[in-house]
Amino acid sequence: MLFRSQKFMLNTPALSLMGRLERGIPTRVGSFVAIKRGVLFDPELLTDAKTCPKSFPYFEGDVYRYSLNAILNRWIVFDDKIQEGPAEFDWFEGPRILLRRLLNRQGRLMATLATETFITNKNLYSIRPKSPPAELAAVLGILNSRLISYLYTHQVTQATKDDFPQATIGDVFALPCPDLRMNKRAKEIAALGSRILDAQAKRSAALKRLTQNIHHQNRTPCPLAHYLQKDFAAVVKHEILLDDVQRAGFVHALKVESAGKQVTVQATVADEAQGGPRPTPILRLEFKDDSLRQFVYACWRHFLDEHARQKKWTKGKKPEPIYPLVVNLLEPLVYFSASAGDNLRAIRELMQAVASEAGSSDLAALETEIARLDGEIDARVYELYGLTPEETAIVEGKST
């Protein structure tokens, strides 16, 4: 079946849902916003400092859902030497949504809000409201919603790069979107989106302050095994979740989760080089010292964020023991003193400083709040689009 977006959809539930939305919603995302890609240029045009009034910071960071990792160390002149890009500079300044061209590994569109002035490249889209304007935070919530990613990824003709689906301007424009102006649900989505942005900013600030404060101290990188020694037995207990600590495999992805006083380390593991990876719990930690829990979890999250593009942790062509890799070889943590007592005191002081400077040192609590708000946005988007309970279950993968 061919829809207005000129995309074929072969998934039957998606086809039925998209067909109903096409018939029931006359407006599209493109009815409310304009979109432009960033610039294409010769990398030799980049400089280490501002060279003239038309020289502006060049963005070399990352865009995630509701989060911006801005790296602005180099500059570029906005003139006719740029090969491709918007003719107007206002696409690179003021409040705007940045949408990453590549979807993430979970097939989700990734967008956030930007306000600083900087030039972006062709891998990012800048999104601005048309007149009369729709609230950007509402558009942001809709683009980041589970529903929109579901509709987008079930279009079978979308372009890919390195096996990742790509967002295109035409496809985003063509997505159904109810009228957001003077709309109660849209205002609720905007308010929730602003709260997620605030929580993500706190999370980013906490990680930034943590890493800066660590780097200002004498420290030694170490594996998780360092904190499993008997010297720390009074403040943390561990439970091995693998049935065999010598079990071998190919570790594709790592994940840490925190719930209450516990932190769990998981991996996706394939038994063979070409086999499909399966979720595999590795280790569960239970903490009696909350500062240590926050520290271990935050260090792991920072480590995984830095290696977000790593596709596989097992380096060789043969399966390797999983537990020693995760617990003994990787070094996501640091210690400050050979004495466990002195080390714990340093960690407590460190996390107190982070909380004072960033507003919170508990990344797990912030991420729980972000996930809760994300779920509320999804619920409001379902209501905005008029989804039935059965359709909602299809989008969330809960249908039978």
Coordinates of C-alpha atoms in Angstrom, one line a residue, residues 17 20-21 25 65-66 108 137-151 176-178 180 183-190 192-193 373-388 391-392 395-396:
L17 CA -2.5 2.1 11.9
R20 CA -6.1 5.2 9.8
L21 CA -3.9 8.1 10.7
I25 CA -5.2 13.5 10.3
R65 CA 17.1 12.1 22.7
Y66 CA 16.7 15.3 24.7
R108 CA 14.5 5.6 17.5
A137 CA 9.0 21.5 22.9
A138 CA 5.8 19.9 21.6
V139 CA 7.4 19.0 18.3
L140 CA 10.4 17.7 20.1
G141 CA 8.3 15.4 22.3
I142 CA 6.4 14.1 19.2
L143 CA 9.6 13.4 17.2
N144 CA 11.2 11.6 20.2
S145 CA 8.0 9.6 20.9
R146 CA 7.7 5.8 20.5
L147 CA 4.8 6.2 18.1
I148 CA 6.7 8.4 15.5
S149 CA 9.7 6.1 15.6
Y150 CA 7.4 3.1 15.1
L151 CA 5.7 4.7 12.1
P176 CA 1.1 12.6 10.3
C177 CA 0.8 15.3 12.9
P178 CA -2.4 16.7 14.5
L180 CA -0.4 21.5 17.6
N183 CA -4.0 22.1 21.6
K184 CA -4.3 20.9 25.2
R185 CA -2.4 17.6 24.6
A186 CA 0.4 19.5 22.7
K187 CA 0.8 21.9 25.6
E188 CA 1.1 18.9 28.0
I189 CA 3.7 17.3 25.7
A190 CA 5.6 20.6 25.6
L192 CA 6.8 17.3 29.8
G193 CA 9.5 17.8 27.1
L373 CA 8.6 11.6 31.9
D374 CA 9.3 9.8 28.6
G375 CA 6.5 7.3 29.3
E376 CA 4.2 10.2 30.1
I377 CA 5.0 11.9 26.8
D378 CA 4.3 8.6 24.9
A379 CA 0.9 8.4 26.6
R380 CA 0.1 12.0 25.7
V381 CA 1.1 11.4 22.1
Y382 CA -1.1 8.3 21.9
E383 CA -4.0 10.5 23.1
L384 CA -3.1 13.3 20.7
Y385 CA -3.2 10.8 17.8
G386 CA -6.3 9.1 19.1
L387 CA -4.8 5.6 19.3
T388 CA -7.0 2.8 20.7
E391 CA -3.1 0.2 18.6
T392 CA -1.1 1.4 21.6
V395 CA 3.3 0.2 19.0
E396 CA 4.7 -0.9 22.3

